[in-house]
Amino acid sequence: MKPIDIVHRDDGWAYVVAGRISQSFGTREDAVAAGKAAAEEQAVLDGELDEGLRGTFPASDPVSAVQRGHTGGDND
């Protein structure tokens, strides 16, 4: 799970997860609870992304070092 930072703002408390700061919450406890939920959601999304990326590799056939000759017809 990503680390959660809690910051004090003029209008309350906010959490920071993955470099993103939240809206302000009235209490530090509310910011902590929301930050934990956001970090858990981010962890799920990161896991889904990793799984999806693993499913795409290899993305294509390996590059061939052999250059094939021209296979065109007599019109070339």
Coordinates of N, CA, C and O in Angstrom, one line a residue:
M1 N 0.8 -1.2 0.0 CA 0.0 0.0 0.0 C 0.9 1.2 0.0 O 1.9 1.3 0.6
K2 N 0.5 2.2 -0.7 CA 1.2 3.5 -0.8 C 1.2 4.2 0.6 O 0.2 4.1 1.3
P3 N 2.3 4.9 0.9 CA 2.3 5.7 2.2 C 1.3 6.8 2.1 O 1.0 7.4 1.1
I4 N 0.8 7.1 3.3 CA -0.2 8.2 3.5 C 0.4 9.3 4.3 O 1.0 9.0 5.4
D5 N 0.4 10.5 3.9 CA 0.8 11.6 4.7 C -0.5 12.4 5.0 O -1.4 12.6 4.2
I6 N -0.5 12.9 6.2 CA -1.6 13.8 6.7 C -1.0 15.2 6.9 O 0.0 15.3 7.6
V7 N -1.7 16.1 6.3 CA -1.2 17.5 6.4 C -2.3 18.4 6.9 O -3.5 18.2 6.7
H8 N -1.9 19.4 7.7 CA -2.8 20.4 8.3 C -2.9 21.5 7.3 O -1.9 22.0 6.8
R9 N -4.2 21.9 7.0 CA -4.4 23.1 6.1 C -5.2 24.1 6.9 O -5.7 23.8 8.0
D10 N -5.3 25.3 6.4 CA -6.1 26.3 7.0 C -7.5 25.9 7.3 O -8.1 26.3 8.3
D11 N -8.1 25.2 6.4 CA -9.5 24.8 6.5 C -9.7 23.4 7.0 O -10.8 22.8 6.9
G12 N -8.7 22.7 7.6 CA -8.8 21.4 8.1 C -7.6 20.5 7.9 O -6.5 21.0 7.9
W13 N -7.9 19.2 7.6 CA -6.8 18.2 7.4 C -7.0 17.6 6.1 O -8.1 17.5 5.6
A14 N -5.9 17.2 5.4 CA -6.0 16.5 4.1 C -5.0 15.4 4.2 O -4.0 15.3 4.9
Y15 N -5.2 14.4 3.3 CA -4.2 13.3 3.1 C -3.5 13.5 1.8 O -4.0 14.1 0.8
V16 N -2.3 12.9 1.7 CA -1.6 12.9 0.4 C -1.2 11.4 0.2 O -0.6 10.8 1.0
V17 N -1.7 10.9 -1.0 CA -1.4 9.6 -1.4 C -0.9 9.7 -2.9 O -1.5 10.3 -3.7
A18 N 0.3 9.1 -3.1 CA 0.9 9.0 -4.5 C 1.0 10.5 -5.0 O 0.8 10.7 -6.2
G19 N 1.4 11.4 -4.2 CA 1.7 12.8 -4.6 C 0.4 13.6 -4.8 O 0.5 14.7 -5.3
R20 N -0.7 13.1 -4.5 CA -2.0 13.8 -4.7 C -2.6 14.2 -3.4 O -2.7 13.4 -2.5
I21 N -3.0 15.5 -3.3 CA -3.5 15.9 -2.0 C -5.1 15.9 -2.1 O -5.6 16.2 -3.2
S22 N -5.7 15.6 -1.1 CA -7.2 15.5 -1.0 C -7.8 16.8 -0.7 O -7.2 17.8 -0.4
Q23 N -9.1 16.7 -0.7 CA -9.9 17.8 -0.2 C -9.7 17.9 1.3 O -9.1 17.0 1.9
S24 N -10.1 19.0 1.9 CA -9.9 19.1 3.4 C -11.0 18.4 4.1 O -12.2 18.3 3.7
F25 N -10.6 17.8 5.3 CA -11.6 17.2 6.2 C -11.6 17.9 7.5 O -10.6 18.5 7.9
G26 N -12.7 17.9 8.2 CA -12.9 18.6 9.4 C -12.0 18.1 10.6 O -11.5 18.9 11.4
T27 N -11.7 16.8 10.6 CA -10.8 16.3 11.6 C -9.7 15.5 11.0 O -9.8 15.0 9.9
R28 N -8.6 15.3 11.8 CA -7.5 14.5 11.4 C -7.9 13.1 11.2 O -7.5 12.4 10.3
E29 N -8.8 12.6 12.1 CA -9.2 11.2 12.0 C -10.0 10.9 10.7 O -9.8 9.9 10.1
D30 N -10.8 11.9 10.3 CA -11.5 11.7 9.0 C -10.5 11.7 7.9 O -10.7 10.9 6.9
A31 N -9.5 12.5 7.9 CA -8.5 12.5 6.8 C -7.7 11.2 6.8 O -7.4 10.7 5.7
V32 N -7.4 10.7 8.0 CA -6.7 9.4 8.1 C -7.5 8.3 7.5 O -7.1 7.5 6.7
A33 N -8.8 8.2 7.8 CA -9.7 7.2 7.3 C -9.8 7.3 5.8 O -9.8 6.3 5.1
A34 N -10.0 8.5 5.3 CA -10.2 8.7 3.9 C -8.9 8.4 3.2 O -8.9 7.8 2.1
G35 N -7.8 8.7 3.8 CA -6.5 8.4 3.2 C -6.2 6.9 3.1 O -5.7 6.4 2.1
K36 N -6.6 6.2 4.1 CA -6.4 4.7 4.1 C -7.3 4.1 3.0 O -6.8 3.2 2.2
A37 N -8.5 4.6 2.8 CA -9.4 4.1 1.8 C -8.8 4.4 0.4 O -8.8 3.5 -0.5
A38 N -8.3 5.6 0.2 CA -7.7 6.0 -1.0 C -6.5 5.2 -1.4 O -6.2 4.8 -2.5
A39 N -5.6 4.9 -0.4 CA -4.4 4.1 -0.6 C -4.7 2.7 -0.9 O -4.1 2.1 -1.8
E40 N -5.8 2.1 -0.3 CA -6.2 0.8 -0.6 C -6.7 0.7 -2.1 O -6.4 -0.2 -2.8
E41 N -7.5 1.7 -2.4 CA -8.1 1.7 -3.8 C -7.0 1.9 -4.8 O -7.0 1.2 -5.8
Q42 N -6.0 2.7 -4.5 CA -4.8 2.9 -5.4 C -4.1 1.6 -5.5 O -3.6 1.2 -6.6
A43 N -3.9 0.8 -4.5 CA -3.2 -0.4 -4.5 C -3.9 -1.4 -5.4 O -3.3 -2.2 -6.1
V44 N -5.3 -1.5 -5.3 CA -6.1 -2.4 -6.2 C -5.9 -2.0 -7.6 O -5.6 -2.8 -8.5
L45 N -6.0 -0.7 -7.9 CA -5.8 -0.2 -9.3 C -4.4 -0.5 -9.8 O -4.2 -0.9 -11.0
D46 N -3.4 -0.3 -9.0 CA -2.0 -0.6 -9.4 C -1.9 -2.1 -9.7 O -1.2 -2.5 -10.6
G47 N -2.5 -3.0 -8.9 CA -2.5 -4.4 -9.1 C -3.1 -4.8 -10.4 O -2.6 -5.6 -11.1
E48 N -4.3 -4.2 -10.7 CA -5.0 -4.5 -11.9 C -4.2 -4.0 -13.1 O -4.1 -4.7 -14.1
L49 N -3.5 -2.9 -13.0 CA -2.7 -2.4 -14.1 C -1.5 -3.4 -14.3 O -1.2 -3.7 -15.5
D50 N -0.8 -3.8 -13.2 CA 0.3 -4.7 -13.4 C -0.2 -6.0 -14.0 O 0.5 -6.5 -14.9
E51 N -1.3 -6.5 -13.6 CA -1.8 -7.8 -14.2 C -2.1 -7.6 -15.7 O -1.8 -8.4 -16.5
G52 N -2.8 -6.5 -16.0 CA -3.1 -6.2 -17.4 C -1.8 -6.1 -18.3 O -1.8 -6.6 -19.4
L53 N -0.8 -5.4 -17.7 CA 0.4 -5.3 -18.5 C 1.1 -6.6 -18.7 O 1.7 -6.9 -19.7
R54 N 1.1 -7.5 -17.6 CA 1.7 -8.8 -17.8 C 1.0 -9.6 -18.9 O 1.7 -10.4 -19.6
G55 N -0.3 -9.4 -19.1 CA -1.0 -10.1 -20.1 C -0.7 -9.6 -21.5 O -1.1 -10.3 -22.5
T56 N 0.0 -8.5 -21.7 CA 0.3 -8.0 -23.0 C 1.6 -8.4 -23.5 O 2.0 -8.0 -24.6
F57 N 2.5 -9.0 -22.7 CA 3.8 -9.3 -23.1 C 3.9 -10.8 -23.5 O 3.4 -11.6 -22.8
P58 N 4.7 -11.2 -24.5 CA 5.3 -10.2 -25.4 C 4.3 -9.5 -26.3 O 3.4 -10.0 -26.7
A59 N 4.6 -8.2 -26.4 CA 3.6 -7.3 -27.2 C 3.7 -7.6 -28.7 O 2.7 -7.4 -29.4
S60 N 4.7 -8.2 -29.2 CA 4.8 -8.5 -30.6 C 5.9 -9.6 -30.8 O 6.6 -10.0 -29.8
D61 N 6.0 -10.0 -32.0 CA 7.0 -11.0 -32.3 C 8.4 -10.4 -32.2 O 8.5 -9.2 -32.4
P62 N 9.4 -11.2 -31.9 CA 10.8 -10.6 -31.8 C 11.2 -10.0 -33.2 O 10.7 -10.5 -34.2
V63 N 12.0 -9.0 -33.1 CA 12.5 -8.4 -34.3 C 13.4 -9.4 -35.1 O 14.2 -10.1 -34.5
S64 N 13.2 -9.5 -36.4 CA 14.0 -10.4 -37.2 C 15.3 -9.7 -37.6 O 15.3 -8.6 -38.1
A65 N 16.4 -10.4 -37.6 CA 17.7 -9.9 -38.0 C 17.9 -10.1 -39.5 O 18.8 -9.7 -40.1
V66 N 17.0 -10.9 -40.1 CA 17.1 -11.3 -41.5 C 16.2 -10.4 -42.3 O 15.0 -10.2 -42.0
Q67 N 16.8 -9.8 -43.4 CA 15.9 -9.0 -44.3 C 15.5 -9.9 -45.5 O 16.4 -10.4 -46.2
R68 N 14.3 -10.0 -45.7 CA 13.8 -10.9 -46.8 C 13.9 -10.1 -48.1 O 13.8 -8.9 -48.1
G69 N 14.1 -10.9 -49.1 CA 14.2 -10.3 -50.5 C 12.9 -9.9 -51.0 O 11.8 -10.1 -50.4
H70 N 12.9 -9.2 -52.1 CA 11.7 -8.6 -52.7 C 10.9 -9.8 -53.2 O 11.4 -10.6 -53.9
T71 N 9.6 -9.8 -52.9 CA 8.7 -10.9 -53.4 C 7.7 -10.4 -54.3 O 6.7 -11.0 -54.6
G72 N 7.8 -9.2 -54.9 CA 6.8 -8.6 -55.8 C 6.8 -9.3 -57.1 O 7.6 -10.1 -57.5
G73 N 5.8 -8.9 -57.9 CA 5.6 -9.6 -59.2 C 6.5 -8.9 -60.3 O 7.4 -8.1 -60.0
D74 N 6.2 -9.2 -61.5 CA 7.0 -8.7 -62.7 C 6.7 -7.2 -62.9 O 7.5 -6.5 -63.7
N75 N 5.7 -6.6 -62.3 CA 5.4 -5.2 -62.5 C 6.4 -4.2 -61.8 O 6.2 -3.0 -61.9
D76 N 7.3 -4.7 -61.0 CA 8.2 -3.8 -60.2 C 9.4 -3.4 -60.9 O 10.2 -3.9 -61.4

